[in-house]
Short mmCIF file of C-alpha atoms in Angstrom, two decimals:
data_model
loop_
_atom_site.label_atom_id
_atom_site.label_comp_id
_atom_site.label_asym_id
_atom_site.label_seq_id
_atom_site.Cartn_x
_atom_site.Cartn_y
_atom_site.Cartn_z
CA MET A 1 0.00 0.00 0.00
CA ASN A 2 1.09 3.60 -0.73
CA HIS A 3 3.12 4.78 2.30
CA ARG A 4 1.13 8.02 2.36
CA TYR A 5 -2.05 6.06 2.98
CA LEU A 6 -0.41 4.68 6.10
CA ARG A 7 0.81 8.14 7.19
CA LEU A 8 -2.68 9.57 6.77
CA GLN A 9 -4.35 6.79 8.73
CA SER A 10 -1.74 7.12 11.48
CA ALA A 11 -2.44 10.86 11.67
CA LEU A 12 -6.18 10.25 11.86
CA GLU A 13 -5.71 8.05 14.91
CA GLN A 14 -4.53 11.16 16.77
CA ASN A 15 -7.17 13.47 15.32
CA SER A 16 -10.36 14.61 17.03
CA SER A 17 -12.26 14.32 13.73
CA SER A 18 -12.12 10.65 12.76
CA GLU A 19 -13.88 10.79 9.38
CA TRP A 20 -12.98 13.14 6.54
CA LEU A 21 -14.26 13.78 3.04
CA ILE A 22 -11.55 15.50 1.03
CA GLY A 23 -11.97 16.68 -2.56
CA ASP A 24 -9.28 19.21 -3.46
CA PRO A 25 -7.09 17.97 -6.36
CA ILE A 26 -3.77 18.76 -4.65
CA SER A 27 -4.63 16.61 -1.64
CA LEU A 28 -5.85 13.81 -3.88
CA LEU A 29 -2.60 14.01 -5.84
CA TYR A 30 -0.51 13.97 -2.67
CA VAL A 31 -2.22 10.91 -1.22
CA THR A 32 -2.89 8.83 -4.34
CA GLY A 33 -0.26 10.07 -6.80
CA LEU A 34 -3.07 10.61 -9.33
CA HIS A 35 -4.01 13.80 -11.17
CA LEU A 36 -7.78 13.96 -10.65
CA SER A 37 -9.94 16.89 -11.68
CA ALA A 38 -12.88 15.50 -9.71
CA GLY A 39 -13.27 13.07 -6.87
CA TYR A 40 -13.45 12.62 -3.10
CA LEU A 41 -11.32 10.71 -0.64
CA TYR A 42 -13.08 9.26 2.37
CA ALA A 43 -10.46 8.93 5.09
CA SER A 44 -11.04 7.32 8.47
CA ARG A 45 -9.13 5.37 11.06
CA ASP A 46 -10.56 2.20 9.53
CA GLY A 47 -9.57 2.79 5.92
CA LEU A 48 -9.61 4.92 2.80
CA ILE A 49 -12.04 4.99 -0.11
CA LEU A 50 -11.53 6.96 -3.32
CA PHE A 51 -14.66 8.10 -5.16
CA VAL A 52 -14.04 8.96 -8.84
CA ASP A 53 -16.10 9.22 -11.99
CA GLY A 54 -15.81 6.96 -15.03
CA ARG A 55 -12.90 8.91 -16.50
CA TYR A 56 -10.64 7.82 -13.67
CA THR A 57 -11.99 4.45 -12.54
CA GLN A 58 -9.47 2.25 -14.36
CA LEU A 59 -6.63 4.68 -13.68
CA ALA A 60 -7.35 4.62 -9.95
CA LYS A 61 -7.71 0.84 -9.81
CA THR A 62 -4.51 0.30 -11.81
CA HIS A 63 -2.26 3.02 -10.41
CA GLY A 64 -3.90 3.96 -7.11
CA GLY A 65 -1.68 1.79 -4.94
CA GLY A 66 -4.41 -0.63 -3.92
CA ILE A 67 -6.90 1.90 -2.57
CA GLN A 68 -10.58 0.95 -2.63
CA VAL A 69 -12.25 2.70 -5.61
CA GLU A 70 -15.97 3.48 -5.81
CA SER A 71 -18.29 5.46 -8.09
CA LEU A 72 -18.41 9.21 -7.52
CA GLU A 73 -21.89 9.37 -9.05
CA ARG A 74 -23.15 6.90 -6.44
CA MET A 75 -21.19 8.23 -3.47
CA ALA A 76 -24.26 9.09 -1.39
CA GLU A 77 -25.74 5.66 -2.11
CA TYR A 78 -22.50 4.03 -0.98
CA PHE A 79 -22.65 5.83 2.35
CA ARG A 80 -26.34 4.95 2.75
CA ASP A 81 -25.61 1.25 2.20
CA HIS A 82 -22.24 0.88 3.96
CA LEU A 83 -21.59 3.89 6.24
CA PRO A 84 -25.09 5.19 7.04
CA THR A 85 -24.15 7.08 10.21
CA ALA A 86 -20.85 8.58 9.06
CA ASP A 87 -19.90 11.92 10.59
CA LEU A 88 -17.91 13.64 7.84
CA ALA A 89 -15.63 16.66 8.23
CA ILE A 90 -14.72 18.64 5.11
CA PRO A 91 -11.80 21.12 5.25
CA GLU A 92 -13.47 24.51 4.84
CA GLU A 93 -10.60 25.93 2.78
CA THR A 94 -11.26 23.36 0.04
CA ILE A 95 -14.96 23.78 -0.65
CA THR A 96 -17.21 26.65 -1.72
CA CYS A 97 -20.48 27.42 0.03
CA GLY A 98 -22.40 26.38 -3.08
CA ARG A 99 -20.62 23.07 -3.44
CA PHE A 100 -21.07 22.28 0.24
CA ARG A 101 -24.78 23.08 0.02
CA ARG A 102 -25.22 20.81 -3.02
CA LEU A 103 -23.36 18.01 -1.26
CA LYS A 104 -25.58 18.36 1.82
CA ASP A 105 -28.69 18.30 -0.37
CA GLN A 106 -27.45 15.17 -2.14
CA PHE A 107 -26.75 13.33 1.10
CA GLY A 108 -29.90 14.68 2.72
CA SER A 109 -32.14 13.10 0.11
CA ILE A 110 -30.27 9.78 -0.20
CA ALA A 111 -28.35 9.21 3.05
CA PRO A 112 -30.06 11.48 5.60
CA LYS A 113 -28.28 10.02 8.64
CA VAL A 114 -24.85 11.00 7.31
CA ALA A 115 -23.65 14.23 8.93
CA LEU A 116 -21.55 16.75 7.01
CA GLN A 117 -19.73 19.66 8.60
CA THR A 118 -16.82 21.91 7.72
CA ALA A 119 -13.60 21.95 9.72
CA ASN A 120 -11.06 24.76 10.02
CA ARG A 121 -8.10 22.45 9.55
CA HIS A 122 -6.93 20.00 6.91
CA PRO A 123 -5.28 16.69 7.88
CA ILE A 124 -3.53 16.28 4.52
CA SER A 125 -2.28 19.87 4.54
CA ASP A 126 -0.69 19.08 7.90
CA LEU A 127 1.03 16.01 6.42
CA ARG A 128 2.22 17.91 3.36
CA GLN A 129 4.18 20.34 5.49
CA ILE A 130 6.72 17.60 6.28
CA LYS A 131 8.44 16.47 3.10
CA ASP A 132 9.65 12.88 2.81
CA ALA A 133 12.94 11.80 1.24
CA ASP A 134 11.43 11.37 -2.23
CA GLU A 135 9.88 14.83 -2.15
CA LEU A 136 13.12 16.44 -0.98
CA SER A 137 15.05 14.74 -3.77
CA ILE A 138 12.69 16.23 -6.35
CA MET A 139 12.73 19.65 -4.69
CA ARG A 140 16.52 19.72 -4.79
CA LYS A 141 16.30 19.15 -8.55
CA ALA A 142 13.73 21.92 -8.89
CA ALA A 143 15.83 24.34 -6.84
CA LYS A 144 18.92 23.54 -8.91
CA LEU A 145 17.08 24.20 -12.16
CA CYS A 146 15.63 27.38 -10.68
CA SER A 147 19.10 28.62 -9.75
CA GLU A 148 20.36 27.80 -13.24
CA GLY A 149 17.46 29.84 -14.62
CA CYS A 150 18.44 32.81 -12.48
CA ASP A 151 22.02 32.55 -13.77
CA PHE A 152 20.64 32.42 -17.31
CA VAL A 153 18.61 35.60 -16.82
CA MET A 154 21.61 37.44 -15.41
CA GLU A 155 23.77 36.29 -18.33
CA ASN A 156 21.19 37.76 -20.71
CA LEU A 157 21.13 41.21 -19.09
CA LYS A 158 22.15 43.40 -22.00
CA ALA A 159 21.29 47.00 -22.84
CA SER A 160 17.79 47.41 -24.33
CA ILE A 161 16.58 43.86 -23.64
CA THR A 162 13.07 44.00 -22.18
CA GLU A 163 11.58 42.39 -19.10
CA ARG A 164 9.17 40.36 -21.22
CA GLU A 165 11.90 39.16 -23.56
CA LEU A 166 13.81 37.79 -20.59
CA VAL A 167 10.68 35.93 -19.46
CA ARG A 168 10.29 34.41 -22.93
CA ARG A 169 13.93 33.32 -23.02
CA LEU A 170 13.70 31.85 -19.52
CA GLN A 171 10.63 29.83 -20.47
CA LEU A 172 12.45 28.29 -23.43
CA PHE A 173 15.57 27.66 -21.34
CA TRP A 174 13.61 25.71 -18.74
CA GLN A 175 11.64 23.76 -21.34
CA VAL A 176 14.88 22.57 -22.92
CA LYS A 177 16.25 21.65 -19.47
CA GLY A 178 13.19 19.59 -18.52
CA GLY A 179 11.16 22.02 -16.45
CA GLU A 180 7.41 21.43 -16.64
CA ARG A 181 6.23 25.04 -16.36
CA PHE A 182 6.65 28.26 -14.43
CA ALA A 183 5.84 27.78 -10.75
CA PHE A 184 4.14 31.21 -10.89
CA ASP A 185 4.15 34.21 -13.19
CA PRO A 186 7.80 35.33 -13.11
CA ILE A 187 8.72 38.74 -11.78
CA ILE A 188 11.54 40.39 -13.71
CA ALA A 189 11.63 44.10 -12.97
CA PHE A 190 13.97 46.94 -13.95
CA GLY A 191 14.66 50.26 -12.23
CA ALA A 192 11.98 51.82 -10.04
CA SER A 193 9.61 48.94 -10.87
CA THR A 194 11.61 46.79 -8.45
CA ALA A 195 9.80 48.67 -5.66
CA MET A 196 6.58 46.81 -6.56
CA PRO A 197 6.71 43.44 -4.73
CA HIS A 198 4.26 41.73 -7.12
CA TYR A 199 5.10 43.29 -10.46
CA SER A 200 4.16 42.02 -13.93
CA PRO A 201 6.94 42.23 -16.56
CA ARG A 202 6.40 44.72 -19.39
CA ASP A 203 8.11 45.74 -22.60
CA VAL A 204 10.48 47.94 -20.63
CA PRO A 205 14.10 48.09 -21.88
CA LEU A 206 17.08 47.67 -19.58
CA ASN A 207 19.16 50.80 -19.03
CA ARG A 208 22.51 51.47 -17.40
CA GLY A 209 22.13 52.09 -13.68
CA ASP A 210 18.99 49.94 -13.36
CA THR A 211 18.36 47.73 -10.38
CA VAL A 212 17.14 44.31 -11.57
CA LEU A 213 14.88 42.09 -9.45
CA ILE A 214 14.41 38.45 -10.52
CA ASP A 215 11.76 36.39 -8.68
CA ILE A 216 11.28 33.07 -10.46
CA GLY A 217 10.32 29.43 -9.93
CA VAL A 218 10.02 26.27 -11.99
CA VAL A 219 8.03 23.06 -11.51
CA VAL A 220 9.82 19.70 -11.66
CA GLU A 221 7.82 16.47 -11.28
CA GLY A 222 4.95 18.44 -9.77
CA TYR A 223 7.04 20.23 -7.14
CA HIS A 224 7.69 23.96 -7.07
CA SER A 225 10.80 26.04 -6.53
CA ASP A 226 11.09 29.72 -5.68
CA MET A 227 13.98 32.18 -5.44
CA THR A 228 14.68 35.91 -5.75
CA ARG A 229 17.86 37.78 -6.48
CA THR A 230 18.45 41.50 -6.91
CA CYS A 231 21.41 42.73 -8.93
CA PHE A 232 22.60 45.90 -10.66
CA TYR A 233 23.21 46.68 -14.33
CA GLY A 234 25.95 49.28 -14.32
CA THR A 235 26.62 51.70 -11.47
CA PRO A 236 24.12 51.00 -8.66
CA ASN A 237 21.82 53.55 -7.05
CA GLU A 238 23.42 54.41 -3.69
CA LYS A 239 20.14 54.22 -1.76
CA VAL A 240 19.35 50.80 -3.24
CA LEU A 241 22.87 49.64 -2.40
CA GLU A 242 22.23 50.70 1.19
CA ILE A 243 19.01 48.72 1.51
CA TYR A 244 20.60 45.75 -0.26
CA SER A 245 23.08 45.31 2.58
CA ILE A 246 20.25 45.62 5.13
CA VAL A 247 18.08 43.02 3.40
CA ARG A 248 21.00 40.65 3.02
CA GLU A 249 21.85 40.87 6.72
CA ALA A 250 18.17 40.47 7.68
CA GLN A 251 17.92 37.33 5.60
CA GLN A 252 21.10 35.89 7.07
CA ARG A 253 19.84 36.50 10.60
CA ALA A 254 16.58 34.73 9.77
CA LEU A 255 18.41 31.82 8.13
CA ASN A 256 20.54 31.47 11.26
CA GLN A 257 17.31 31.09 13.27
CA CYS A 258 15.72 28.62 10.85
CA ARG A 259 15.68 25.30 12.69
CA GLU A 260 13.28 22.93 14.36
CA GLY A 261 11.40 24.44 17.30
CA VAL A 262 11.71 28.10 16.33
CA THR A 263 8.24 29.49 15.73
CA THR A 264 7.01 31.10 12.53
CA HIS A 265 6.35 34.38 14.35
CA ALA A 266 9.81 34.41 15.90
CA ILE A 267 11.70 33.90 12.66
CA ASP A 268 9.65 36.63 10.96
CA ARG A 269 10.38 39.01 13.83
CA THR A 270 14.11 38.29 13.58
CA ALA A 271 14.25 39.78 10.09
CA ARG A 272 11.54 42.39 10.62
CA GLU A 273 13.01 43.89 13.78
CA TYR A 274 16.45 44.18 12.19
CA ILE A 275 15.02 45.99 9.16
CA ALA A 276 12.98 48.25 11.47
CA SER A 277 16.10 49.06 13.49
CA LYS A 278 17.62 50.48 10.31
CA GLY A 279 14.61 52.73 9.72
CA TYR A 280 12.81 50.70 7.05
CA GLY A 281 10.19 48.79 9.02
CA ASP A 282 7.28 50.24 7.04
CA GLU A 283 9.00 49.37 3.77
CA PHE A 284 9.02 45.63 4.54
CA CYS A 285 5.39 45.09 3.59
CA HIS A 286 4.94 41.30 3.39
CA GLY A 287 5.58 38.16 5.39
CA LEU A 288 9.03 36.64 5.60
CA GLY A 289 8.14 33.47 3.75
CA HIS A 290 5.88 30.51 3.09
CA GLY A 291 5.89 26.78 2.61
CA VAL A 292 6.62 25.33 -0.84
CA GLY A 293 5.82 21.93 -2.33
CA LEU A 294 3.06 20.73 -4.61
CA GLU A 295 1.85 24.34 -4.44
CA ILE A 296 3.93 27.49 -4.60
CA HIS A 297 2.27 28.87 -1.47
CA GLU A 298 1.36 26.35 1.21
CA ALA A 299 1.63 26.00 4.96
CA PRO A 300 3.41 27.09 7.04
CA THR A 301 3.36 30.87 6.69
CA LEU A 302 6.36 32.74 8.11
CA SER A 303 4.66 35.86 9.42
CA SER A 304 4.20 37.56 12.78
CA LYS A 305 0.86 39.12 11.88
CA PRO A 306 -1.79 38.33 14.53
CA GLN A 307 -3.96 36.43 12.05
CA ALA A 308 -1.08 34.15 11.01
CA PRO A 309 -0.77 30.89 13.00
CA ASP A 310 2.29 30.82 15.25
CA ILE A 311 3.62 27.29 14.93
CA PRO A 312 7.03 25.72 15.57
CA LEU A 313 9.10 24.77 12.56
CA LYS A 314 9.60 21.03 12.14
CA THR A 315 12.28 18.96 10.48
CA GLY A 316 11.37 18.35 6.84
CA MET A 317 9.45 21.57 6.29
CA VAL A 318 10.47 23.47 3.15
CA VAL A 319 10.03 27.23 3.42
CA THR A 320 11.15 30.41 1.71
CA VAL A 321 13.03 33.16 3.55
CA GLU A 322 12.53 36.39 1.60
CA PRO A 323 12.82 39.75 3.35
CA GLY A 324 12.55 42.89 1.25
CA ILE A 325 12.62 46.68 1.34
CA TYR A 326 10.73 48.72 -1.27
CA LEU A 327 11.18 52.45 -1.91
CA PRO A 328 8.58 53.84 -4.35
CA GLY A 329 10.13 55.82 -7.17
CA VAL A 330 13.61 54.57 -6.29
CA GLY A 331 13.73 50.79 -6.29
CA GLY A 332 13.45 47.71 -4.15
CA VAL A 333 15.45 44.74 -2.95
CA ARG A 334 14.30 41.22 -2.14
CA ILE A 335 16.53 38.21 -1.53
CA GLU A 336 14.84 34.81 -1.33
CA ASP A 337 16.14 31.34 -0.63
CA CYS A 338 14.27 28.05 -0.30
CA VAL A 339 15.41 25.97 2.69
CA VAL A 340 14.72 22.64 4.36
CA VAL A 341 14.29 22.83 8.14
CA ALA A 342 16.47 20.48 10.20
CA SER A 343 16.97 19.88 13.91
CA ASP A 344 20.22 21.86 14.01
CA GLY A 345 19.68 24.45 11.28
CA CYS A 346 18.56 24.35 7.68
CA GLU A 347 19.68 23.11 4.28
CA ASN A 348 19.67 25.90 1.70
CA LEU A 349 18.32 24.55 -1.58
CA THR A 350 19.06 27.83 -3.36
CA GLN A 351 22.78 27.40 -3.69
CA ARG A 352 23.56 30.77 -5.18
CA PRO A 353 25.54 33.63 -3.59
CA THR A 354 23.88 36.77 -2.26
CA GLU A 355 26.87 39.13 -2.44
CA THR A 356 26.21 42.40 -4.26
CA LEU A 357 26.39 41.69 -7.99
CA VAL A 358 27.09 44.48 -10.47
CA ILE A 359 26.86 43.51 -14.14
CA GLU A 360 28.86 45.81 -16.42
#
């Protein structure tokens, strides 16, 4: 049986909610290894059942690792006949109000004794935070290809090349190297546009003296990578040079704190308080980082905002560490590495230097 089935059932034995109905494609992919656009996984301490429609029945039976497969169209009937008093929890982040209402109506008319409720946590999301050896092997490949892509972009920084042209070249470079797709829409920004944390590349030409921000990621075997580097084309702006050294030191302080047991709030504060001590607290306008894996943004979130959960880092988590300072009309700096948390520190997957780089 798929080892993730066993991990999930083991986790459910320690969970207050003993029966789950999970239908988001990423969770189904994680548990079964199958790309399913529709379906539900019934997960309990007693076993797992995968409900799929006719498009996926043979696929699931052949490549589903031995999981029990049943008809999605007759899911309510299955519960009526075999699990008539099931008490099902559905992770609220994975289902819309409309879909939940339709599901309740379906069960209400066919299997009225089955209870459905939403839950504010997700047992598979919890499992996905801790990467296993196979996942880490793939993520090292993705990070390596991502770093090679960043090198490629820097090598192509020539006068008059545009942001969009660099994106097009990067896409071709990764396709040739075996990358599946962009992990997210790349951010390649020149000059004052680097002060916009989530910028969309335009047909803007590169000029001498421009700051260049490169925030990119590539998907390899379903797993995402993410990194950011800021460099300078020609003589750097003195103010941007100043904030570069601050951001670099803030990131290094956070990386030094990145180990099992340190909380997500604490590591964010490490970088944030240093940046604030240099007078740029208001210009660091986002969280320090986020989990990475089958999705580009997943738990945990490295942020000290009150609404962000404050949880201890655990061995096997893969997170980004990406402080930044942004000065409108001048420019911005962000430096981002992807790291694996360990008991005594972290493994940096983004094996590229962060020293100030000036490209002449």
